[in-house]
XYZ file of C-alpha atoms in Angstrom:
386
model
C 143.485 20.131 100.431
C 146.402 22.052 101.483
C 148.663 24.967 100.430
C 146.207 26.293 97.938
C 147.490 24.287 94.949
C 146.020 25.893 91.759
C 144.345 22.473 90.672
C 142.403 22.429 93.848
C 138.764 23.470 93.103
C 136.131 25.163 95.477
C 132.476 25.687 94.575
C 130.752 28.322 96.697
C 126.926 28.405 96.635
C 125.728 31.977 97.022
C 127.242 35.210 96.055
C 126.245 37.282 99.097
C 128.754 39.088 101.077
C 130.126 35.920 102.778
C 130.282 33.772 99.538
C 132.213 36.644 97.613
C 134.396 37.295 100.685
C 135.290 33.724 100.812
C 135.927 33.551 97.098
C 138.470 36.389 97.419
C 140.341 34.740 100.278
C 140.579 31.246 98.601
C 141.432 32.780 95.217
C 144.189 34.820 96.829
C 145.469 31.563 98.311
C 145.657 29.826 94.950
C 142.549 27.913 94.791
C 140.381 27.547 91.714
C 137.267 29.109 93.012
C 133.624 29.392 91.286
C 130.722 30.983 92.852
C 127.268 29.987 91.901
C 124.270 32.494 92.554
C 120.558 31.667 92.073
C 119.669 35.299 91.243
C 119.947 36.511 87.623
C 122.325 39.241 88.180
C 124.876 41.009 90.583
C 122.119 43.640 91.149
C 119.127 41.330 91.910
C 121.352 39.360 94.442
C 121.510 42.408 96.726
C 119.014 42.226 99.504
C 118.480 45.181 101.714
C 119.497 48.928 101.807
C 122.603 49.439 103.661
C 124.944 47.808 106.122
C 126.735 48.760 109.339
C 130.450 47.894 109.170
C 131.869 47.588 112.784
C 135.822 47.532 113.256
C 136.057 43.798 113.210
C 134.353 43.652 109.821
C 136.685 46.332 108.441
C 139.739 44.326 109.809
C 138.340 41.173 108.023
C 137.797 43.299 104.940
C 141.317 44.658 105.126
C 142.634 41.153 105.006
C 141.115 40.578 101.642
C 142.002 44.002 100.321
C 138.621 45.726 100.487
C 138.453 47.933 103.652
C 139.878 51.163 101.993
C 137.346 51.002 99.122
C 134.528 50.582 101.527
C 135.428 53.461 103.691
C 136.103 55.726 100.837
C 132.593 54.708 99.436
C 130.892 54.739 102.659
C 130.272 57.012 105.633
C 133.117 56.448 108.222
C 131.852 57.719 111.606
C 133.963 58.608 114.842
C 131.405 57.318 117.128
C 129.224 54.242 117.047
C 125.927 55.475 118.372
C 124.168 58.503 119.481
C 121.182 57.839 121.789
C 118.336 60.162 122.027
C 115.019 59.952 123.889
C 111.640 59.925 122.310
C 111.342 63.509 122.328
C 114.770 63.966 120.545
C 117.203 65.016 123.338
C 120.653 63.575 123.188
C 121.207 61.243 126.033
C 124.536 59.543 125.363
C 127.223 58.994 122.740
C 128.734 55.616 122.531
C 132.363 56.005 120.925
C 132.576 52.259 119.748
C 135.390 49.855 120.201
C 138.851 50.530 118.512
C 141.288 48.003 117.298
C 144.925 48.516 118.380
C 147.190 49.064 115.316
C 144.435 49.862 112.892
C 142.898 53.399 112.026
C 139.538 52.257 111.305
C 136.669 54.349 112.083
C 134.079 53.211 115.013
C 131.706 52.322 112.206
C 131.508 52.554 108.498
C 128.063 52.738 106.859
C 127.771 51.635 103.262
C 125.028 50.933 100.666
C 124.837 47.155 99.981
C 125.016 47.717 96.148
C 128.299 49.319 96.711
C 129.813 46.884 98.992
C 128.565 43.945 96.572
C 130.189 45.608 93.583
C 133.441 46.010 95.592
C 133.457 42.459 96.682
C 132.553 41.077 93.183
C 135.098 43.215 91.321
C 137.640 41.932 93.824
C 136.727 38.190 93.590
C 137.002 38.399 89.656
C 140.251 40.439 89.992
C 141.649 37.670 92.398
C 140.769 34.964 89.779
C 137.298 33.656 90.959
C 134.452 32.940 88.389
C 131.059 34.269 89.369
C 128.080 32.603 87.556
C 124.550 33.921 88.053
C 121.086 32.571 87.483
C 121.751 28.900 88.518
C 121.878 26.770 91.747
C 122.634 23.248 92.666
C 120.304 20.274 92.011
C 122.220 17.397 93.264
C 125.409 16.656 95.313
C 127.361 13.434 95.200
C 130.289 13.028 97.801
C 133.207 10.738 97.322
C 136.373 10.286 99.314
C 138.330 12.457 96.788
C 135.888 14.708 95.282
C 132.300 16.204 95.341
C 130.043 16.118 92.046
C 127.694 18.997 91.998
C 124.874 18.983 89.534
C 123.647 22.561 88.434
C 120.191 23.842 87.019
C 122.173 24.738 83.766
C 122.568 20.997 83.168
C 126.325 20.897 83.997
C 128.142 18.681 86.398
C 131.048 20.276 88.291
C 133.687 18.130 89.993
C 135.356 19.912 92.796
C 137.273 19.399 95.857
C 135.076 21.391 98.478
C 131.498 22.669 98.296
C 131.138 25.757 100.443
C 127.457 26.523 101.373
C 127.186 30.416 101.762
C 123.612 30.280 100.860
C 121.992 31.962 103.767
C 119.552 31.322 106.404
C 117.243 29.152 104.293
C 120.414 27.193 103.043
C 119.734 24.175 101.066
C 123.492 23.051 101.597
C 122.903 22.909 105.622
C 120.642 19.857 104.822
C 123.662 18.189 103.280
C 125.757 18.585 106.246
C 123.157 17.515 109.074
C 120.783 14.694 109.421
C 118.548 16.885 111.565
C 116.694 19.930 109.731
C 117.658 23.244 111.648
C 115.320 25.941 110.897
C 115.810 29.610 111.834
C 113.773 30.940 114.865
C 111.714 34.130 114.741
C 112.346 36.681 117.710
C 108.835 38.060 117.347
C 110.177 41.296 116.019
C 110.571 42.530 112.433
C 112.467 45.452 110.929
C 111.005 48.256 108.690
C 113.848 49.864 106.564
C 113.546 52.844 104.038
C 116.294 54.984 102.456
C 116.426 58.514 103.560
C 118.730 61.542 103.216
C 121.388 61.776 105.745
C 120.215 64.240 108.439
C 122.851 66.432 110.230
C 122.505 64.427 113.394
C 123.390 61.295 111.426
C 127.175 61.411 112.087
C 127.014 58.022 113.681
C 124.134 55.589 114.113
C 121.305 57.568 115.661
C 119.097 55.558 117.938
C 115.849 56.684 119.549
C 113.414 54.485 121.799
C 110.019 55.071 122.886
C 106.511 53.277 123.057
C 103.890 53.219 120.127
C 100.236 53.831 120.912
C 99.774 50.083 121.894
C 102.498 50.385 124.564
C 104.980 48.134 122.451
C 108.686 49.167 122.636
C 109.690 50.884 119.418
C 113.419 50.826 118.546
C 114.364 53.569 115.848
C 117.760 53.711 114.280
C 119.259 55.999 111.417
C 122.429 54.916 109.761
C 124.606 57.219 107.596
C 125.758 55.505 104.297
C 127.477 58.442 102.535
C 127.503 62.105 102.796
C 123.990 62.175 101.265
C 122.138 59.248 102.119
C 121.171 56.941 104.856
C 118.628 54.534 106.014
C 116.001 54.391 108.705
C 115.047 51.122 110.580
C 112.315 50.532 113.018
C 111.944 47.300 115.115
C 108.246 46.361 115.513
C 106.665 43.601 117.290
C 104.932 41.678 114.448
C 102.928 38.806 113.377
C 105.111 37.477 110.494
C 102.292 35.867 108.699
C 100.848 39.285 107.983
C 102.322 40.809 104.727
C 101.097 44.619 104.250
C 100.896 46.386 100.915
C 103.174 49.233 100.097
C 100.649 51.793 101.141
C 99.981 49.844 104.332
C 103.695 49.716 105.267
C 103.902 53.561 104.998
C 100.858 54.097 107.239
C 102.344 51.402 109.638
C 105.796 53.328 109.569
C 104.052 56.564 110.382
C 101.925 55.068 113.242
C 105.045 53.380 114.794
C 106.894 56.979 114.825
C 103.731 58.914 115.989
C 104.692 60.764 119.153
C 108.448 60.793 118.326
C 110.230 64.148 118.167
C 113.926 65.030 117.158
C 115.468 62.967 114.125
C 112.676 60.337 114.088
C 109.879 63.117 113.759
C 111.762 64.740 110.901
C 111.965 61.630 109.038
C 108.326 60.686 109.764
C 107.107 64.208 108.551
C 109.157 64.540 105.440
C 110.584 61.320 104.234
C 108.261 58.535 104.588
C 105.899 59.571 101.758
C 108.650 59.161 98.886
C 109.158 56.737 96.115
C 111.396 54.761 98.235
C 110.587 51.256 98.981
C 109.937 50.125 102.506
C 111.245 46.723 103.253
C 109.917 44.567 106.033
C 112.063 41.824 107.200
C 111.590 39.229 110.138
C 114.421 38.929 112.572
C 115.452 35.354 112.690
C 118.435 33.497 114.337
C 120.152 30.219 114.161
C 122.985 28.243 115.447
C 123.800 24.977 113.909
C 125.880 22.459 116.236
C 129.596 21.863 115.468
C 131.161 20.747 113.320
C 129.960 22.737 110.351
C 130.935 20.275 107.868
C 130.365 16.787 106.454
C 133.054 15.335 104.222
C 133.951 17.771 101.589
C 130.794 20.026 102.315
C 131.178 23.055 104.721
C 129.046 25.964 105.870
C 129.938 29.579 106.450
C 127.815 32.737 107.298
C 123.987 32.719 107.925
C 123.930 28.954 106.737
C 125.793 28.079 110.175
C 125.002 30.998 112.272
C 122.296 33.620 111.405
C 122.296 36.562 113.898
C 119.764 39.086 114.481
C 120.363 42.645 112.947
C 120.513 44.388 116.179
C 124.127 42.839 116.526
C 125.178 44.571 113.303
C 127.465 41.661 112.797
C 125.900 39.288 110.301
C 128.060 40.084 107.467
C 131.078 40.598 109.572
C 130.886 37.030 111.049
C 130.421 35.623 107.451
C 133.478 37.484 106.205
C 135.579 36.278 109.104
C 134.416 32.624 108.332
C 135.806 32.881 104.934
C 139.142 34.209 106.117
C 139.647 31.716 109.039
C 138.318 28.706 106.610
C 141.152 29.789 104.116
C 143.793 29.822 106.922
C 142.631 26.282 108.133
C 142.643 24.948 104.345
C 146.147 26.377 103.839
C 147.676 25.232 107.117
C 148.898 21.774 105.790
C 146.587 19.715 107.626
C 144.415 17.018 105.964
C 140.996 18.307 104.854
C 138.970 16.842 107.695
C 141.456 18.073 110.483
C 141.412 21.413 108.529
C 137.644 21.735 108.539
C 137.215 20.627 112.158
C 139.889 23.398 113.150
C 137.656 25.987 111.191
C 134.512 25.329 113.329
C 136.590 25.210 116.421
C 137.928 28.571 115.846
C 134.668 30.027 114.902
C 132.071 28.561 117.058
C 132.269 30.379 120.356
C 132.699 33.778 118.678
C 129.665 33.192 116.543
C 127.753 31.795 119.449
C 128.453 34.989 121.485
C 127.050 37.131 118.805
C 123.960 34.957 118.193
C 123.146 34.606 121.886
C 123.559 38.387 122.440
C 121.086 39.253 119.618
C 118.366 37.120 120.462
C 118.683 37.619 124.358
C 118.502 41.433 123.795
C 115.335 41.043 121.784
C 113.836 38.446 124.393
C 114.699 41.156 126.995
C 112.574 43.730 125.148
C 109.490 41.387 125.827
C 110.360 40.337 129.249
C 112.916 42.764 130.884
C 114.832 41.360 133.684
C 117.320 43.319 135.915
C 120.171 40.834 135.446
C 120.795 41.713 131.658
C 121.421 45.325 130.365
C 121.314 45.095 126.497
C 123.191 48.547 125.979
C 125.906 47.299 128.377
C 125.986 43.650 127.019
C 126.133 45.154 123.354
C 129.153 47.349 124.350
C 130.944 44.337 125.894
C 130.079 41.991 122.861
C 131.474 44.760 120.512
C 134.611 44.910 122.508
C 135.227 41.313 122.589
C 135.044 41.158 118.748
C 138.189 43.316 118.863
C 140.022 40.047 119.696
C 141.975 38.586 116.739
C 139.806 36.173 114.839
């Protein structure tokens, strides 16, 4: 595969953010691209409430022609974070990194349905096909092709299979002999949609301790002029699955004793019809290289990062752009795919390492690691070109 000849076919498993972004990049480069998604519709394939878009994500989206729409349909913020104490006093404002030559905000918040719609529309406009309600049943690799059987009874013959199928990737098992499973940090995240409070002109962060003495991290992310979401990081036994009513009580308990913005949300916006989503924080870093023959991994399938990095989607989008650059560089396929992992591995490892180390520090604080300063340094390093 080289130079994006029109007859070269790519099948992408997973119409999440990474899969759709990769489809846009490959289609723009002249590949015949099909995306297969197990969920029945675009709407049902969207997980979570909203997303934080750091400047490096906006730069990657700009490369596939989607950044401007995201900023128009989101909430561009001049600062990254505003830190408050438990009582609600402003402690510090973190401006966030800027990319020289780009006029991106420090952070853009956007709802996941809006982002998915932007990416899906752009993928189709670029010439990609997106097919829902099916997944792969078998994969046979040959020197010159991959034959992929699907649940709709068809077989697709393609030049490359891209696993963009997330942290529980089935494609990952085609790339490695060893089974790699994501690891749990010991913390889970509660999220709920809320109105955007006046303080939410950046990501609002508050920290305190709950009645048990556990550290509780609270965040509020603006997603538009009117709405945002609250997230609360809690120490959690992931085998326990609370009911809807139990989740509301849990959230109120965790926010007990908070003043300021978190107190306002607790008292006014928890008892609503909005769903509360509880998700475990997991991480994974597959070893290099992230391909085997004509099968390659991108995004969470290769490197799942914890949400405290705000980099999961960004790294998946960057993967798609770099993969396309490597494939169109004129090298034989094996070299191109090897070069792709080589360009991505250390950058993704930096993010994965920061994410779980910051979480471990919360359980066992040590003086040699300052999660706030390390987070600022990580975000600064991601300003470097991909």
